[in-house]
Short mmCIF file of C-alpha atoms in Angstrom, two decimals:
data_model
loop_
_atom_site.label_atom_id
_atom_site.label_comp_id
_atom_site.label_asym_id
_atom_site.label_seq_id
_atom_site.Cartn_x
_atom_site.Cartn_y
_atom_site.Cartn_z
CA MET A 824 2.07 37.35 14.11
CA PRO A 825 2.20 40.33 16.67
CA GLN A 826 5.61 41.33 18.24
CA LEU A 827 6.73 43.36 20.99
CA GLU A 828 10.19 44.85 21.60
CA VAL A 829 11.46 44.41 25.18
CA ASP A 830 15.01 45.29 26.30
CA GLY A 831 16.76 44.31 23.16
CA ALA A 832 14.54 41.34 22.28
CA VAL A 833 11.70 41.08 19.91
CA LEU A 834 9.03 38.77 21.49
CA ALA A 835 6.67 36.95 19.31
CA TYR A 836 3.13 36.25 20.82
CA ASP A 837 -0.46 35.39 20.18
CA ASP A 838 -3.45 37.10 21.88
CA GLU A 839 -6.56 35.26 21.07
CA GLY A 840 -10.06 34.71 22.27
CA PRO A 841 -12.89 37.06 23.41
CA ARG A 842 -12.20 40.19 25.38
CA ASP A 843 -15.66 40.58 26.82
CA GLY A 844 -15.60 37.65 29.30
CA THR A 845 -15.33 38.00 33.01
CA ALA A 846 -12.65 35.17 33.35
CA ALA A 847 -9.00 36.12 33.81
CA PRO A 848 -6.98 35.58 30.72
CA LEU A 849 -4.79 32.44 30.45
CA VAL A 850 -1.09 33.11 29.94
CA PHE A 851 0.73 30.07 28.57
CA ILE A 852 4.43 29.92 29.22
CA HIS A 853 6.65 27.18 27.50
CA GLY A 854 9.75 25.50 28.85
CA TRP A 855 13.52 25.51 28.03
CA THR A 856 14.25 25.16 24.29
CA ALA A 857 10.50 25.06 23.46
CA ASP A 858 8.11 27.66 21.98
CA ARG A 859 4.57 28.70 22.20
CA HIS A 860 3.29 25.98 19.95
CA ARG A 861 3.66 23.45 22.78
CA TRP A 862 0.32 24.83 23.88
CA ASP A 863 -1.58 24.43 20.49
CA HIS A 864 -4.10 21.94 21.95
CA GLN A 865 -4.83 24.06 25.01
CA THR A 866 -5.03 27.30 23.06
CA ALA A 867 -7.43 25.99 20.43
CA HIS A 868 -9.64 24.72 23.34
CA PHE A 869 -9.69 27.72 25.62
CA ALA A 870 -9.62 30.53 23.12
CA GLU A 871 -13.19 29.68 22.11
CA ARG A 872 -14.57 31.22 25.31
CA ARG A 873 -11.82 33.32 27.04
CA ARG A 874 -8.79 35.31 26.33
CA VAL A 875 -5.58 33.44 25.82
CA VAL A 876 -2.16 34.92 25.54
CA ARG A 877 1.07 32.90 24.78
CA LEU A 878 4.53 33.88 23.74
CA ASP A 879 8.01 32.64 22.63
CA LEU A 880 10.32 33.55 25.30
CA ARG A 881 13.31 35.52 24.18
CA GLY A 882 15.74 33.49 22.17
CA HIS A 883 13.13 30.82 21.65
CA GLY A 884 10.90 30.02 18.65
CA GLU A 885 10.22 33.25 16.59
CA SER A 886 11.51 35.67 19.31
CA THR A 887 14.84 37.13 19.27
CA GLY A 888 17.30 38.14 22.06
CA ALA A 889 19.65 36.67 24.58
CA GLY A 890 21.72 37.69 27.59
CA VAL A 891 19.20 36.89 30.33
CA ARG A 892 20.75 34.94 33.20
CA THR A 893 17.92 34.43 35.74
CA ILE A 894 14.39 33.16 35.63
CA GLY A 895 13.50 36.55 37.04
CA GLU A 896 14.55 38.33 33.96
CA LEU A 897 12.28 36.11 31.78
CA ALA A 898 9.47 36.88 34.21
CA GLN A 899 10.02 40.51 33.60
CA ASP A 900 9.60 39.92 29.83
CA VAL A 901 6.23 38.30 30.49
CA THR A 902 5.24 41.22 32.71
CA ALA A 903 6.23 43.71 30.11
CA LEU A 904 4.09 41.80 27.44
CA LEU A 905 1.08 41.67 29.86
CA ASP A 906 1.35 45.35 30.65
CA HIS A 907 1.56 46.16 26.89
CA LEU A 908 -1.62 44.10 26.32
CA GLU A 909 -3.27 45.82 29.45
CA VAL A 910 -3.74 42.55 31.08
CA ASP A 911 -4.10 42.98 34.88
CA ARG A 912 -5.24 39.81 36.64
CA PHE A 913 -4.34 36.57 34.84
CA VAL A 914 -3.76 32.82 35.22
CA PRO A 915 -0.27 31.78 34.34
CA VAL A 916 0.04 28.26 32.97
CA GLY A 917 3.71 27.29 32.98
CA HIS A 918 5.49 24.14 31.74
CA SER A 919 8.88 23.23 33.27
CA MET A 920 10.85 26.36 33.15
CA GLY A 921 7.65 28.21 32.25
CA GLY A 922 6.36 26.94 35.67
CA MET A 923 9.49 28.58 37.28
CA ILE A 924 8.54 31.81 35.57
CA SER A 925 4.97 31.43 36.74
CA GLN A 926 6.02 31.05 40.39
CA THR A 927 8.25 34.09 40.08
CA LEU A 928 5.32 36.07 38.71
CA ALA A 929 3.06 34.85 41.57
CA LEU A 930 5.66 35.98 44.19
CA ALA A 931 6.35 39.34 42.50
CA HIS A 932 2.64 40.18 41.68
CA PRO A 933 0.37 38.24 44.04
CA ASP A 934 -2.38 40.79 43.36
CA ARG A 935 -2.29 39.96 39.65
CA VAL A 936 -2.27 36.20 39.69
CA GLU A 937 -5.67 34.84 40.14
CA ARG A 938 -4.85 31.13 39.87
CA MET A 939 -1.88 29.30 38.66
CA VAL A 940 -1.13 26.00 36.84
CA LEU A 941 2.35 24.39 37.05
CA VAL A 942 3.02 21.56 34.50
CA ASN A 943 5.98 19.32 35.17
CA SER A 944 7.61 22.03 37.32
CA ILE A 945 9.28 22.39 40.64
CA GLY A 946 10.33 25.13 43.02
CA ARG A 947 14.05 23.89 43.57
CA MET A 948 16.09 21.49 41.65
CA THR A 949 17.27 18.84 44.00
CA TYR A 950 19.67 16.02 43.15
CA SER A 951 22.45 13.94 44.64
CA ARG A 952 26.11 14.95 44.45
CA GLY A 953 26.59 12.27 41.73
CA ARG A 954 23.63 13.52 39.70
CA GLY A 955 25.03 17.10 40.06
CA LEU A 956 28.43 16.09 38.76
CA LEU A 957 26.85 14.42 35.83
CA MET A 958 24.65 17.41 34.86
CA ALA A 959 27.80 19.70 35.13
CA ALA A 960 29.76 17.19 32.96
CA SER A 961 27.06 17.04 30.41
CA THR A 962 27.64 20.66 29.45
CA LEU A 963 31.05 19.73 28.13
CA VAL A 964 29.95 17.47 25.26
CA PRO A 965 29.20 18.92 21.82
CA PHE A 966 26.11 21.17 21.84
CA LYS A 967 23.93 19.20 19.58
CA LEU A 968 24.61 16.00 21.68
CA PHE A 969 23.86 17.89 24.87
CA VAL A 970 20.45 19.03 23.49
CA ALA A 971 19.62 15.57 22.10
CA ALA A 972 20.37 13.86 25.24
CA ASN A 973 18.22 16.23 27.24
CA ILE A 974 15.22 16.26 24.94
CA GLN A 975 15.17 12.49 24.27
CA ARG A 976 14.88 11.62 27.95
CA ALA A 977 12.08 14.10 28.44
CA PHE A 978 9.59 11.74 26.90
CA ALA A 979 8.04 8.69 28.40
CA PRO A 980 9.03 5.24 27.03
CA GLY A 981 6.88 4.31 23.90
CA TYR A 982 6.46 7.92 22.61
CA PRO A 983 6.99 7.86 18.76
CA ARG A 984 10.60 8.16 17.87
CA GLU A 985 9.98 10.30 14.77
CA ARG A 986 8.18 12.86 16.85
CA ILE A 987 11.06 12.98 19.39
CA ARG A 988 13.46 13.65 16.57
CA GLU A 989 11.35 16.56 15.44
CA TYR A 990 11.57 18.07 18.93
CA VAL A 991 15.31 17.59 19.09
CA ARG A 992 15.75 19.44 15.80
CA SER A 993 13.53 22.31 16.91
CA SER A 994 15.36 22.54 20.31
CA ALA A 995 18.78 22.48 18.70
CA GLY A 996 17.70 25.56 16.67
CA THR A 997 17.61 27.51 19.91
CA PRO A 998 20.86 29.67 20.17
CA ARG A 999 23.72 27.95 22.18
CA GLU A 1000 24.04 30.96 24.47
CA VAL A 1001 20.32 30.90 25.27
CA VAL A 1002 20.29 27.13 25.94
CA MET A 1003 23.36 27.03 28.07
CA THR A 1004 22.73 30.22 30.06
CA LEU A 1005 19.07 29.27 30.96
CA TYR A 1006 20.23 25.69 31.78
CA GLY A 1007 22.36 27.33 34.53
CA ALA A 1008 19.41 29.57 35.44
CA MET A 1009 17.11 26.53 36.07
CA ARG A 1010 19.73 24.82 38.13
CA ALA A 1011 20.10 27.99 40.25
CA PHE A 1012 16.34 28.56 40.60
CA ASP A 1013 15.02 28.10 44.16
CA VAL A 1014 11.80 29.57 45.58
CA LEU A 1015 10.87 26.56 47.69
CA ASP A 1016 11.26 28.34 50.95
CA ARG A 1017 8.91 30.98 49.73
CA ALA A 1018 6.21 28.66 48.44
CA GLY A 1019 4.09 29.31 51.54
CA GLU A 1020 3.63 32.96 50.30
CA ILE A 1021 1.81 31.85 47.12
CA THR A 1022 -1.81 31.90 48.12
CA ALA A 1023 -3.30 31.66 44.72
CA PRO A 1024 -5.18 28.37 44.15
CA THR A 1025 -2.63 26.23 42.19
CA LEU A 1026 -2.88 23.08 40.05
CA MET A 1027 0.12 20.94 39.81
CA VAL A 1028 0.11 18.54 36.92
CA HIS A 1029 2.95 16.20 36.56
CA GLY A 1030 4.02 13.21 34.41
CA TYR A 1031 4.58 10.03 36.35
CA HIS A 1032 7.56 9.09 34.11
CA ASP A 1033 9.24 12.58 34.32
CA VAL A 1034 12.98 11.96 34.96
CA GLN A 1035 14.03 15.46 34.15
CA LEU A 1036 12.12 16.99 37.17
CA PRO A 1037 10.82 13.86 39.13
CA ALA A 1038 7.30 13.87 40.57
CA GLY A 1039 8.53 13.39 44.01
CA GLN A 1040 10.28 16.84 43.92
CA MET A 1041 6.90 18.29 42.81
CA LEU A 1042 5.07 16.60 45.69
CA ARG A 1043 7.58 18.06 48.20
CA MET A 1044 6.75 21.50 46.70
CA ALA A 1045 3.00 20.86 46.93
CA LYS A 1046 3.19 20.32 50.64
CA ALA A 1047 4.51 23.92 51.02
CA TYR A 1048 1.74 25.46 49.06
CA PRO A 1049 -1.28 26.78 51.12
CA ASP A 1050 -3.79 25.84 48.34
CA ALA A 1051 -2.46 23.17 45.92
CA GLU A 1052 -4.16 20.48 43.95
CA VAL A 1053 -2.07 17.77 42.46
CA ARG A 1054 -2.68 15.67 39.29
CA ILE A 1055 -0.44 12.90 38.07
CA ILE A 1056 -0.66 11.78 34.42
CA ASP A 1057 0.86 8.81 32.66
CA ALA A 1058 3.45 10.73 30.75
CA GLY A 1059 6.99 11.95 30.85
CA HIS A 1060 8.25 15.54 31.14
CA GLU A 1061 6.65 16.82 27.86
CA LEU A 1062 3.03 16.44 29.14
CA PRO A 1063 1.61 19.28 26.92
CA VAL A 1064 2.35 17.30 23.73
CA GLU A 1065 2.50 13.66 25.11
CA ARG A 1066 -1.04 13.75 26.69
CA PRO A 1067 -2.60 17.04 25.43
CA ALA A 1068 -6.22 16.13 25.87
CA GLU A 1069 -5.69 14.82 29.29
CA LEU A 1070 -3.72 18.05 30.33
CA THR A 1071 -6.50 20.13 28.79
CA ALA A 1072 -9.31 18.34 30.63
CA ALA A 1073 -7.41 18.76 33.88
CA LEU A 1074 -7.16 22.56 33.25
CA ASP A 1075 -10.90 22.60 32.38
CA ARG A 1076 -11.86 21.09 35.68
CA PHE A 1077 -9.48 23.32 37.71
CA LEU A 1078 -10.51 26.50 35.89
CA ALA A 1079 -14.30 25.77 35.90
CA PRO A 1080 -15.01 27.75 39.20
CA ALA A 1081 -13.24 30.74 37.92
CA ALA A 1082 -14.68 30.55 34.30
#
């Protein structure tokens, strides 16, 4: 497993697939409390014919580090890794918080982002006053209960309970400081008013049953994008593992013109 030291963190990453192709590398970016293995299905599929990079964000998975307080700082880590790997143009594929990072990259480096895929992600978290108070209050409960409540509700009804318990245990292994700080960073994230600046063709794939980041919020964002394609799949918030084959097929269709 290769690693890269960046600003006090050691980032674990994978860099797979052929280097001699003309297609821009895919860069898979996972979400809050997850890790790079959320993308196992997609990596196995695409690495057969194009370069694929994925990483554990700082403080997640096999990466170390903490202290970041904004989505922009996480985007800087991704940029540092891509610079290290000498990747110029690329296609970010981001899930949830990873999609926020992807949008940040597209705004900061429009010349480098060839296309973009946002999976269960939004440009601004919007909720009622009551919902906002509930979210704030949830941070006061014991840490493991806070994590469990958030992860359990991320899956669509009917998803196997034993699998959900595995993801809860994995997420609870993320350091508390990282979990709580980035929870605040996501709530503060807001690039919706700048969405019109992102001209890269963008695929937005969302789970119909997503209650974490409802599909209606994604559709609002899609209206602001100059070149957006929307796909709704029968799943919850954890689309990469709930419906991996369907997500991979959607990516295949979207990426075909650039492959």
